[in-house]
C-alpha positions as YAML, in Angstrom:
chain: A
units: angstrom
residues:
- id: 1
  name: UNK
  ca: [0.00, 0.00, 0.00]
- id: 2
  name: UNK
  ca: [1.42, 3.34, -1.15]
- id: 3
  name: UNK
  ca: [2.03, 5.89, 1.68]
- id: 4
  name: UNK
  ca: [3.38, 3.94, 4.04]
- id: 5
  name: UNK
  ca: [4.56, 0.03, 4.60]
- id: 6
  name: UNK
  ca: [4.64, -3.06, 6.68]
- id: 7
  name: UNK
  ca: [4.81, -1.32, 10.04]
- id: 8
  name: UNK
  ca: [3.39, 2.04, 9.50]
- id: 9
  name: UNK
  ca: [-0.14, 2.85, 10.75]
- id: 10
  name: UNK
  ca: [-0.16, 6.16, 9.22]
- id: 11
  name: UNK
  ca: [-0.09, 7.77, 6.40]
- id: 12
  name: UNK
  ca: [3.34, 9.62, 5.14]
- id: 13
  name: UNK
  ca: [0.97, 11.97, 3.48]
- id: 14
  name: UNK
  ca: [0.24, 15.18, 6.06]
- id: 15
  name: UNK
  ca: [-2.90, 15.76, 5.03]
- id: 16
  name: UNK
  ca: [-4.22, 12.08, 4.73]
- id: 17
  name: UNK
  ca: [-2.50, 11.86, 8.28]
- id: 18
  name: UNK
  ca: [-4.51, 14.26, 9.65]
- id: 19
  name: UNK
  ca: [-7.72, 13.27, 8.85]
- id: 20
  name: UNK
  ca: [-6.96, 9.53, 9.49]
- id: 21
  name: UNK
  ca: [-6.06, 10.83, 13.22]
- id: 22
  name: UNK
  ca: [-9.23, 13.32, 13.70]
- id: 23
  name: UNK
  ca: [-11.24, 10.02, 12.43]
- id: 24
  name: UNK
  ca: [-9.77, 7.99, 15.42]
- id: 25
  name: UNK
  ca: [-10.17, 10.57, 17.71]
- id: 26
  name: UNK
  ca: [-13.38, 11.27, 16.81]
- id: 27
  name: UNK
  ca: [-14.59, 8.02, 16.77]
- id: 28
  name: UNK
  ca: [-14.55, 7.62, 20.16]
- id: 29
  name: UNK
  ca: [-16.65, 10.70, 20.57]
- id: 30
  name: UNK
  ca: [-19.76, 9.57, 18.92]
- id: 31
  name: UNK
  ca: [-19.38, 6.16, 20.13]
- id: 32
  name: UNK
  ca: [-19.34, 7.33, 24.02]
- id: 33
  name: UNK
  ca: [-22.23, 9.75, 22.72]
- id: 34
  name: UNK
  ca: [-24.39, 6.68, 21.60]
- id: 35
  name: UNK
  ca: [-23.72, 4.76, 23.99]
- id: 36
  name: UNK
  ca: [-24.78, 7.29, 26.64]
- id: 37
  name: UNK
  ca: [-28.23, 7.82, 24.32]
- id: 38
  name: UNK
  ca: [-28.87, 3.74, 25.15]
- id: 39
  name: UNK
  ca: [-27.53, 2.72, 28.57]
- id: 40
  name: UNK
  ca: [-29.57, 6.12, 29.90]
- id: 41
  name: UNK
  ca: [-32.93, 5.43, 28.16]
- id: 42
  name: UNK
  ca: [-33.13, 8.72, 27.09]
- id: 43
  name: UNK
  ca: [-34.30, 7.21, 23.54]
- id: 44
  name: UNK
  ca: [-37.45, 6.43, 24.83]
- id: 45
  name: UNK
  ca: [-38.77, 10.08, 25.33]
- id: 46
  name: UNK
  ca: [-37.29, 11.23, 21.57]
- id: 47
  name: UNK
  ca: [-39.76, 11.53, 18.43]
- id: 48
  name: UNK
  ca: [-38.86, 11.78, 15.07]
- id: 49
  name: UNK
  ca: [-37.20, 15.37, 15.09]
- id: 50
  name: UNK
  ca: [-34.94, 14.39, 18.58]
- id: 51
  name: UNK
  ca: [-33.88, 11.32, 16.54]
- id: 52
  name: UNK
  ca: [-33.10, 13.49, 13.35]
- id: 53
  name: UNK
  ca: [-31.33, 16.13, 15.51]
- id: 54
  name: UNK
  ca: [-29.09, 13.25, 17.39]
- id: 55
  name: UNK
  ca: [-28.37, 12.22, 13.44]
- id: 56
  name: UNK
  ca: [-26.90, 15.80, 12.69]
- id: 57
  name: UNK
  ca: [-25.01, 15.92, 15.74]
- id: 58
  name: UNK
  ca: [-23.46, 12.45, 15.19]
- id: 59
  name: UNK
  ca: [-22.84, 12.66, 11.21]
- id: 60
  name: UNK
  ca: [-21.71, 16.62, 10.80]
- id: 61
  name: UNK
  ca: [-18.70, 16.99, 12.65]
- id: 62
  name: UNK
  ca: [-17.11, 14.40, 10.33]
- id: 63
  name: UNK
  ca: [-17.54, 17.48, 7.66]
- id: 64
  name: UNK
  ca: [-17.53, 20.13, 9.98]
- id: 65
  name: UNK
  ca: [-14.23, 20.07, 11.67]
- id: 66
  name: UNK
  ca: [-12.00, 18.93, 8.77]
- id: 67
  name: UNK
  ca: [-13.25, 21.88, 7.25]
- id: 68
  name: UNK
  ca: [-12.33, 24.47, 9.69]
- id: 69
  name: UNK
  ca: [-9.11, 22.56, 10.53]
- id: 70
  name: UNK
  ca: [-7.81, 19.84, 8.33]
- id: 71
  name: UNK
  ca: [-3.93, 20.39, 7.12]
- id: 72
  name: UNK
  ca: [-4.74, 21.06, 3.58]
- id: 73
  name: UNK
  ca: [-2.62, 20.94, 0.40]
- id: 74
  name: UNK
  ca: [-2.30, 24.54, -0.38]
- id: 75
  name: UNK
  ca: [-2.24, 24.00, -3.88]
- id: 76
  name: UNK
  ca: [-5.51, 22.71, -4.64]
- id: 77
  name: UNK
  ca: [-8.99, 24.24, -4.08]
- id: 78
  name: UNK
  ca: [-10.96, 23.02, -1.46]
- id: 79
  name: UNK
  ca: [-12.93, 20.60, -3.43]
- id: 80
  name: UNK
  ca: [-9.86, 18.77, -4.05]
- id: 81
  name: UNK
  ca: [-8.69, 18.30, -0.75]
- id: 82
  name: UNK
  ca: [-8.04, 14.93, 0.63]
- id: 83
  name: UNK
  ca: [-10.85, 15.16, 3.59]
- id: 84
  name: UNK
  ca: [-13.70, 16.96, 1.48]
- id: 85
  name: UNK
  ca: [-13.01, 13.96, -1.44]
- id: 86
  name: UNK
  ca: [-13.20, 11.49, 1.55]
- id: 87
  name: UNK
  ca: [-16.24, 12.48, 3.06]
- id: 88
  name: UNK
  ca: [-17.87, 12.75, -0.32]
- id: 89
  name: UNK
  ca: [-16.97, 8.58, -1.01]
- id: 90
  name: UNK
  ca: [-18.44, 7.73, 2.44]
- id: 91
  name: UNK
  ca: [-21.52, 9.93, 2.02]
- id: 92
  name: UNK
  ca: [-22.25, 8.55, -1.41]
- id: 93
  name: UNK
  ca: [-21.54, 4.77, -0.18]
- id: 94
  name: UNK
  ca: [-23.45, 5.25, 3.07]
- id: 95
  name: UNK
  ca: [-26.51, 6.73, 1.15]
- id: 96
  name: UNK
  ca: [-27.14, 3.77, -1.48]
- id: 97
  name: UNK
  ca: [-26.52, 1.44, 1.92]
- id: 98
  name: UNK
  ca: [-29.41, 3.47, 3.37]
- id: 99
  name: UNK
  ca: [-31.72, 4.28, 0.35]
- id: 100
  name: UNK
  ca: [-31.50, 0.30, -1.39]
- id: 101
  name: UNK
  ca: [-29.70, -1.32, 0.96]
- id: 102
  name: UNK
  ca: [-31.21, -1.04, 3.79]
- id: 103
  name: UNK
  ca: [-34.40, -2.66, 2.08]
- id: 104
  name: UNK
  ca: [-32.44, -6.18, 1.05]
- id: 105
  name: UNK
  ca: [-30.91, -5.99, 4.41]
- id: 106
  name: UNK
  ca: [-34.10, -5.86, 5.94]
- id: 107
  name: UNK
  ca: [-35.94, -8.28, 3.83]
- id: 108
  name: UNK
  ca: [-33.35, -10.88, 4.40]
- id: 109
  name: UNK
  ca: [-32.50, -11.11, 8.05]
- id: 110
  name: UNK
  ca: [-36.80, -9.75, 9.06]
- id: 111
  name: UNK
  ca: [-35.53, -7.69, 10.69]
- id: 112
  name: UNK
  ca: [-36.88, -3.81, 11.18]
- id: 113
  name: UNK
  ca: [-36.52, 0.20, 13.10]
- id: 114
  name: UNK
  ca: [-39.62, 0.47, 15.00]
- id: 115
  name: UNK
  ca: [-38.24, 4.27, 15.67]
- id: 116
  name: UNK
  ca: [-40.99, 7.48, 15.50]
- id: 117
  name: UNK
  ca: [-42.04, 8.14, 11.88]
- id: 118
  name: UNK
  ca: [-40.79, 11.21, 10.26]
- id: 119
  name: UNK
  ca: [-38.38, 12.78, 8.06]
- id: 120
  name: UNK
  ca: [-37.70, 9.60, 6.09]
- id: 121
  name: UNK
  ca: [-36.12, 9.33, 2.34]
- id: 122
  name: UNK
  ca: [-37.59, 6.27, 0.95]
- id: 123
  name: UNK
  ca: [-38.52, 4.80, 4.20]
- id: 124
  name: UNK
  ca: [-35.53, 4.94, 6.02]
- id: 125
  name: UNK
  ca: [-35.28, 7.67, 8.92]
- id: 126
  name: UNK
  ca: [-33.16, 10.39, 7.98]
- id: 127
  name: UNK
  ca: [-31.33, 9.81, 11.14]
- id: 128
  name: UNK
  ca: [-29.86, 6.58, 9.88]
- id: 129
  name: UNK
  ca: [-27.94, 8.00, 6.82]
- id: 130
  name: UNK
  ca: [-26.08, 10.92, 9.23]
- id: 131
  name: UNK
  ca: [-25.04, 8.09, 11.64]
- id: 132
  name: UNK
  ca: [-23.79, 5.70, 8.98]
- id: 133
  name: UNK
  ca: [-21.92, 8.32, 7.76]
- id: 134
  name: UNK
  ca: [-20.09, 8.66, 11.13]
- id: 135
  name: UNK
  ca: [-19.99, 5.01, 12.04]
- id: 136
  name: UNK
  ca: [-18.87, 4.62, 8.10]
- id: 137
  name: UNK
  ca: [-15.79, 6.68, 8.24]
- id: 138
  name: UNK
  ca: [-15.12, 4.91, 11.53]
- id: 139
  name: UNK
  ca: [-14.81, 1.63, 10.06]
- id: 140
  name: UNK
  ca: [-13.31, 2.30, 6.62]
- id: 141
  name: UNK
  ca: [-10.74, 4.44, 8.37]
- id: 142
  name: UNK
  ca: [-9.95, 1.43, 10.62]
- id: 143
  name: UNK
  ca: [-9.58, -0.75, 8.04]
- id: 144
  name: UNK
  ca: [-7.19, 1.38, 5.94]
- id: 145
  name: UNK
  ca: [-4.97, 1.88, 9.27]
- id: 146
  name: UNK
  ca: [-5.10, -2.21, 9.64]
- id: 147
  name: UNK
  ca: [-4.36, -3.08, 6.10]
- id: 148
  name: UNK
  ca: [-1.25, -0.17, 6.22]
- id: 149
  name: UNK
  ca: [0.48, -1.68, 9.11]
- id: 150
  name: UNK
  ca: [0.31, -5.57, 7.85]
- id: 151
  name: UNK
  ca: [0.49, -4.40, 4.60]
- id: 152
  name: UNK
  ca: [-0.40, -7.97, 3.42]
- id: 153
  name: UNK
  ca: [1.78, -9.35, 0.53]
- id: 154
  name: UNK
  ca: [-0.45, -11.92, -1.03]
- id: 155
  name: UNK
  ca: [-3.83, -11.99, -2.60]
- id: 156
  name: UNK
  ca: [-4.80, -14.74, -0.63]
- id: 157
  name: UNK
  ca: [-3.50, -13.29, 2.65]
- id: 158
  name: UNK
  ca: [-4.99, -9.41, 2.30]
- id: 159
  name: UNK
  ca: [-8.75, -11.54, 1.44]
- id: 160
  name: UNK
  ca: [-8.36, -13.67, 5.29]
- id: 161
  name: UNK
  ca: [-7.68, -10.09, 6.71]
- id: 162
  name: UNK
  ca: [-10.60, -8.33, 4.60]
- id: 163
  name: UNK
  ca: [-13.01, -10.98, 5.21]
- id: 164
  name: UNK
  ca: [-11.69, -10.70, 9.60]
- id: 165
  name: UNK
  ca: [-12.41, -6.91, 9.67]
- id: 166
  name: UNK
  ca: [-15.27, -7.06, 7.61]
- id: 167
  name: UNK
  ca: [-17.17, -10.00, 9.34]
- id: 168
  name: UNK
  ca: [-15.56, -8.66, 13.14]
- id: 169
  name: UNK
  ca: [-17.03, -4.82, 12.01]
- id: 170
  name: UNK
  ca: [-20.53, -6.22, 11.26]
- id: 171
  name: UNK
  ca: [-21.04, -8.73, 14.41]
- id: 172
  name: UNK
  ca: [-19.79, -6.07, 16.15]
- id: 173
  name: UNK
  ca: [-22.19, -3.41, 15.26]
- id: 174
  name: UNK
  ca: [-25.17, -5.87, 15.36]
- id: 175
  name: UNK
  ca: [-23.98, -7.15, 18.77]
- id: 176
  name: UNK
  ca: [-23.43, -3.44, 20.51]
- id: 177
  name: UNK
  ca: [-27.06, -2.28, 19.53]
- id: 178
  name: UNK
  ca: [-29.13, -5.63, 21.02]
- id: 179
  name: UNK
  ca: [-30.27, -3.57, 24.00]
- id: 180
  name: UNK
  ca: [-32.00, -0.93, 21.85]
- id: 181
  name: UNK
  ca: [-35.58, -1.80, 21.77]
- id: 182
  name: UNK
  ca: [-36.12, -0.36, 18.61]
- id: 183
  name: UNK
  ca: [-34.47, -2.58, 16.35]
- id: 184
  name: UNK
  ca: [-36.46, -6.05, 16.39]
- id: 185
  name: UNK
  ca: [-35.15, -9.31, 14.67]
- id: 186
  name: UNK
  ca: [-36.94, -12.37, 14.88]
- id: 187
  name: UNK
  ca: [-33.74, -14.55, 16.32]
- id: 188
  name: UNK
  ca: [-30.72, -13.20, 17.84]
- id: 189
  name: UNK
  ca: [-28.03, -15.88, 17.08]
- id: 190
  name: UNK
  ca: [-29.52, -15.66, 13.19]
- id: 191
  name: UNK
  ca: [-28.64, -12.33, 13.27]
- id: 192
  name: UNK
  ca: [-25.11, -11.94, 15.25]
- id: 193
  name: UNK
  ca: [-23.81, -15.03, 12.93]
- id: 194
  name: UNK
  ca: [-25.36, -15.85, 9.63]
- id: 195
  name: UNK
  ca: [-26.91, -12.08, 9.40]
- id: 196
  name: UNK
  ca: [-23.32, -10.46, 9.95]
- id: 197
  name: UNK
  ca: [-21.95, -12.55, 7.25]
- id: 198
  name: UNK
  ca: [-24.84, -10.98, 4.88]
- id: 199
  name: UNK
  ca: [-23.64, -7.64, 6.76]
- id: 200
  name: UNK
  ca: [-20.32, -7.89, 5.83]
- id: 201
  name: UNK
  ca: [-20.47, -8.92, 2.65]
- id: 202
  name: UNK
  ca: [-20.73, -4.53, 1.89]
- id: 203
  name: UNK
  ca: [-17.16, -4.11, 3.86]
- id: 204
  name: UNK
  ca: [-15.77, -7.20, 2.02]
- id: 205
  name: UNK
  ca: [-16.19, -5.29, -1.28]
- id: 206
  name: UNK
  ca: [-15.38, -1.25, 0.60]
- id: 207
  name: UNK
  ca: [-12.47, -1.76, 2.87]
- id: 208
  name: UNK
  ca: [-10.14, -2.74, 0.25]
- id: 209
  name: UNK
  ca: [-11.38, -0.18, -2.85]
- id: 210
  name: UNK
  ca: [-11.86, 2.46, 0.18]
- id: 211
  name: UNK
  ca: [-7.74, 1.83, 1.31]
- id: 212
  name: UNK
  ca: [-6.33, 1.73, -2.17]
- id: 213
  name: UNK
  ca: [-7.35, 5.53, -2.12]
- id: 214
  name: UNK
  ca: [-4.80, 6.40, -0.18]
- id: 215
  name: UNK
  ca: [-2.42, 5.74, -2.93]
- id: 216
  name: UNK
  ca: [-3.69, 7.84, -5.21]
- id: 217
  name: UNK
  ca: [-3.50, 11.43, -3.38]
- id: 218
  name: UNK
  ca: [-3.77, 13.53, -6.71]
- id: 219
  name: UNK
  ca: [-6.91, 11.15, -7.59]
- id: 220
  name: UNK
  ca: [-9.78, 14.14, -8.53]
- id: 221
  name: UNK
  ca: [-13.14, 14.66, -6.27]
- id: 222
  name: UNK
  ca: [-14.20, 12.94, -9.75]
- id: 223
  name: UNK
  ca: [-12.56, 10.07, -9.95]
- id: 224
  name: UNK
  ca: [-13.50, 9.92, -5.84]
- id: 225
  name: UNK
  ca: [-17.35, 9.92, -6.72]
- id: 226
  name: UNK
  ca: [-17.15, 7.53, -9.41]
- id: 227
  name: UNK
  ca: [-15.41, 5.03, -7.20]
- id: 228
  name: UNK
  ca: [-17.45, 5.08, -4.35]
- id: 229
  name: UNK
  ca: [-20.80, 4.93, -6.85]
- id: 230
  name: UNK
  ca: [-18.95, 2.13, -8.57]
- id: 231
  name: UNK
  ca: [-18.26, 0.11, -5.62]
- id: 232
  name: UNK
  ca: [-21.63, 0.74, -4.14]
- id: 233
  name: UNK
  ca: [-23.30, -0.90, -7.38]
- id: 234
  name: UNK
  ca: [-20.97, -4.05, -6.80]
- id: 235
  name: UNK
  ca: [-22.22, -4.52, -2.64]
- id: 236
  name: UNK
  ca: [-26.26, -3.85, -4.08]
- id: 237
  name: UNK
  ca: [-25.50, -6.40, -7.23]
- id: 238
  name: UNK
  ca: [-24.11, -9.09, -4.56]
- id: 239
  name: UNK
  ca: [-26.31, -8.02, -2.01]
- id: 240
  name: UNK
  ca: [-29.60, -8.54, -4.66]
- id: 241
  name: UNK
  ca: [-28.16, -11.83, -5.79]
- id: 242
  name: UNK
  ca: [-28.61, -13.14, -2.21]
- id: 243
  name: UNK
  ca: [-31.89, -12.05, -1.70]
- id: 244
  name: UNK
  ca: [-32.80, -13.76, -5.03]
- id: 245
  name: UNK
  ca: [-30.99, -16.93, -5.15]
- id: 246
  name: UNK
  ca: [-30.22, -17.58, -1.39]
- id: 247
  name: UNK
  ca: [-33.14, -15.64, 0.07]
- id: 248
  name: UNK
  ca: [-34.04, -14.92, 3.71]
- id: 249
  name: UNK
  ca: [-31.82, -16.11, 6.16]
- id: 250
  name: UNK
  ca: [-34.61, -16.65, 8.99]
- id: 251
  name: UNK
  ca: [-36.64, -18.58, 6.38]
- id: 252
  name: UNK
  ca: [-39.65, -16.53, 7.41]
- id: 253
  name: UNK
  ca: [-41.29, -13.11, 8.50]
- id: 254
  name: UNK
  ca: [-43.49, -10.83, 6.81]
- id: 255
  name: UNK
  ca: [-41.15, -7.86, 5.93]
- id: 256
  name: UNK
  ca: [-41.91, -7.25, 1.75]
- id: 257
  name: UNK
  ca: [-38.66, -5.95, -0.57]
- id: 258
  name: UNK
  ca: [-40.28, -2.83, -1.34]
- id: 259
  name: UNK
  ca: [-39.73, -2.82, -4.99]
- id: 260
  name: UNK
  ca: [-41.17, -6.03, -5.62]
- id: 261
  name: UNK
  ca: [-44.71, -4.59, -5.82]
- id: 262
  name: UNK
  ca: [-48.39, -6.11, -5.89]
- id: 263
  name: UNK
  ca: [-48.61, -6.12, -9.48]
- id: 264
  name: UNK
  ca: [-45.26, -7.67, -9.85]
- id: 265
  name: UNK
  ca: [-46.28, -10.29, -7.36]
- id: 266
  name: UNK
  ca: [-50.34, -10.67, -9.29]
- id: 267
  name: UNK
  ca: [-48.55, -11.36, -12.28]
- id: 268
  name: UNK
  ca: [-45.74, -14.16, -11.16]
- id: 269
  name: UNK
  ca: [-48.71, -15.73, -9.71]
- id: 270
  name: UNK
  ca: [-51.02, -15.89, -12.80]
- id: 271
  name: UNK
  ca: [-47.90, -17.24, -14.62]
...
């Protein structure tokens, strides 16, 4: 991996450094913040406008602070600069995870946010996409960090430590929120094993196009976009596949796929 080599945990690069430390640091911010929201109970007084202002508070400062103090490269505009063209990949790969996503992921483990309704973008509470932007540049920032300092030499070798992250990141995640009421599953050992394997399958295909960024510093806001929408048609392809060869992984439940509509479903069954 450019920027760095077997050993290194950062990058050589001062303004990739700087953002991969103010993700670190800042990680542990949000997560002390959310964790405070659940062990306290507090959740159960908030409607849908205290849950969309907790999503604000969590997701901005990713955007916020590296753009009031982020070590910049002074000779390219601020669209160009390394955090602006990072947040930008992990906004547009944490919004197709929310807007189609979300709906296979939801369809396959039945599985469901039972969270006040309001300010929603295709049925998924606005709150969700600002958090998973935070708890997004968390993980892929991790990852990059991991796959820097063992800088793994083989194909074969870099997939066992993609696949550890990715599957340890998603059992994690589903494991840390079981206390919160509001997100029901049918089975709990369904969804910490088989469902974080579905779960992972997104950081499988992310961590490693997310960390071979960092070798490519001069790489355009363009070419950052492109990627990330590239990458987040790969996850939804593999993701759909699932759902239509392998289907549910509870074998039951009554959550629909949304876009498989009533007149889709009349007209399989007259055929």
């Amino acid at each position: 991996m450019a920027n760095g080599g077997a050993g290194v945990w950062f990058s050589q690069q001062p303004d990739q450094r700087w953002m991969e430390k103010f993700v670190l640091l800042y990680s542990v911010t949000w997560m002390l913040a959310i964790a405070a929201i659940v062990v306290s109970g507090i959740y159960e007084w908030f409607g849908a406008w205290e849950y969309f202002v907790v999503g604000l508070v969590i997701g901005l400062p990713s955007v916020v602070f590296p753009a009031l103090f982020a070590v910049t490269d002074a000779s390219k505009p601020w669209y160009q600069q390394f955090w602006f063209k990072t947040n930008v990949w992990i906004a547009l790969f944490s919004f197709v995870g929310n807007y189609f996503v979300t709906h296979v992921f939801f369809y396959v483990l039945d599985c469901a946010y039972t969270i006040p309704p309001g300010y929603e973008l295709n049925r998924v509470a606005l709150v969700f996409y600002f958090m998973t932007h935070a708890y997004f540049m968390t993980y892929h920032m991790f990852a990059t960090l991991i796959l820097r300092r063992l800088n793994p030499t083989s194909y074969f070798t870099k997939a066992i430590v993609v696949f550890a992250m990715a599957y340890s990141t998603a059992f994690m995640e589903a494991f840390s929120i079981q206390h919160f009421p509001h997100y029901v599953y049918p089975d709990a050992y369904t969804m910490f094993f088989y469902g974080s394997f579905f779960y992972a399958v997104m950081f499988i295909v992310s961590y490693p196009a997310f960390s071979s960024l960092m070798g490519t510093p001069n790489a355009s806001l363009h070419y950052f976009a492109i990627h990330s929408l590239a990458y987040s048609m790969l996850v939804m392809l593999l993701l759909d596949f699932w759902r239509l060869y392998l289907g549910k992984i509870s074998g039951g439940g009554d959550v629909e796929f949304p876009y498989f509509n009533s007149t889709l479903k009349a007209r399989k069954t007259e055929l």
